């Protein structure tokens, strides 16, 4: 965010969406298996402390990966020049009432006149936890160790 904000200053707009840690962790684990057939192979963004995180067990890595990426993102958002240039959207909110969320997004970009050009896509939020019980419990324990409200862990 700092580079984009520096380049575009007040013109940059951000839509930040987040999902519950258990579902993000599950998605990261599933992606590791899908792409590498190995829970121990890193997939997706690397937070600044990546070299420390790869020393942790894989089920803790995915929780900390999500946590530290969010922590950095929210710290960067607090440094933006204008606080009216971003919105936070819960993934669940997007799936439950996407029209309401789209109206908020349209207002952020002031593109009311372009709303008819948006493609109508159906969104579906899976609330199914499909990890085996042992792995799911390990992930839940790691999630509970962290402060997901203000990221002061």
Short mmCIF file of C-alpha atoms in Angstrom, two decimals, residues 28-44 46:
data_model
loop_
_atom_site.label_atom_id
_atom_site.label_comp_id
_atom_site.label_asym_id
_atom_site.label_seq_id
_atom_site.Cartn_x
_atom_site.Cartn_y
_atom_site.Cartn_z
CA UNK A 28 -4.11 -21.90 2.30
CA UNK A 29 -3.68 -25.51 3.37
CA UNK A 30 -5.86 -26.76 0.51
CA UNK A 31 -3.90 -24.64 -1.98
CA UNK A 32 -0.62 -26.11 -0.70
CA UNK A 33 -1.95 -29.58 -1.34
CA UNK A 34 -3.47 -28.68 -4.70
CA UNK A 35 -0.35 -27.01 -6.09
CA UNK A 36 2.41 -28.95 -4.33
CA UNK A 37 0.82 -32.05 -2.74
CA UNK A 38 2.65 -30.99 0.40
CA UNK A 39 1.39 -29.01 3.40
CA UNK A 40 4.97 -27.89 4.09
CA UNK A 41 5.42 -25.96 0.81
CA UNK A 42 4.59 -22.27 1.08
CA UNK A 43 1.84 -20.89 -1.12
CA UNK A 44 0.72 -17.29 -1.72
CA UNK A 46 4.94 -13.87 2.03
#
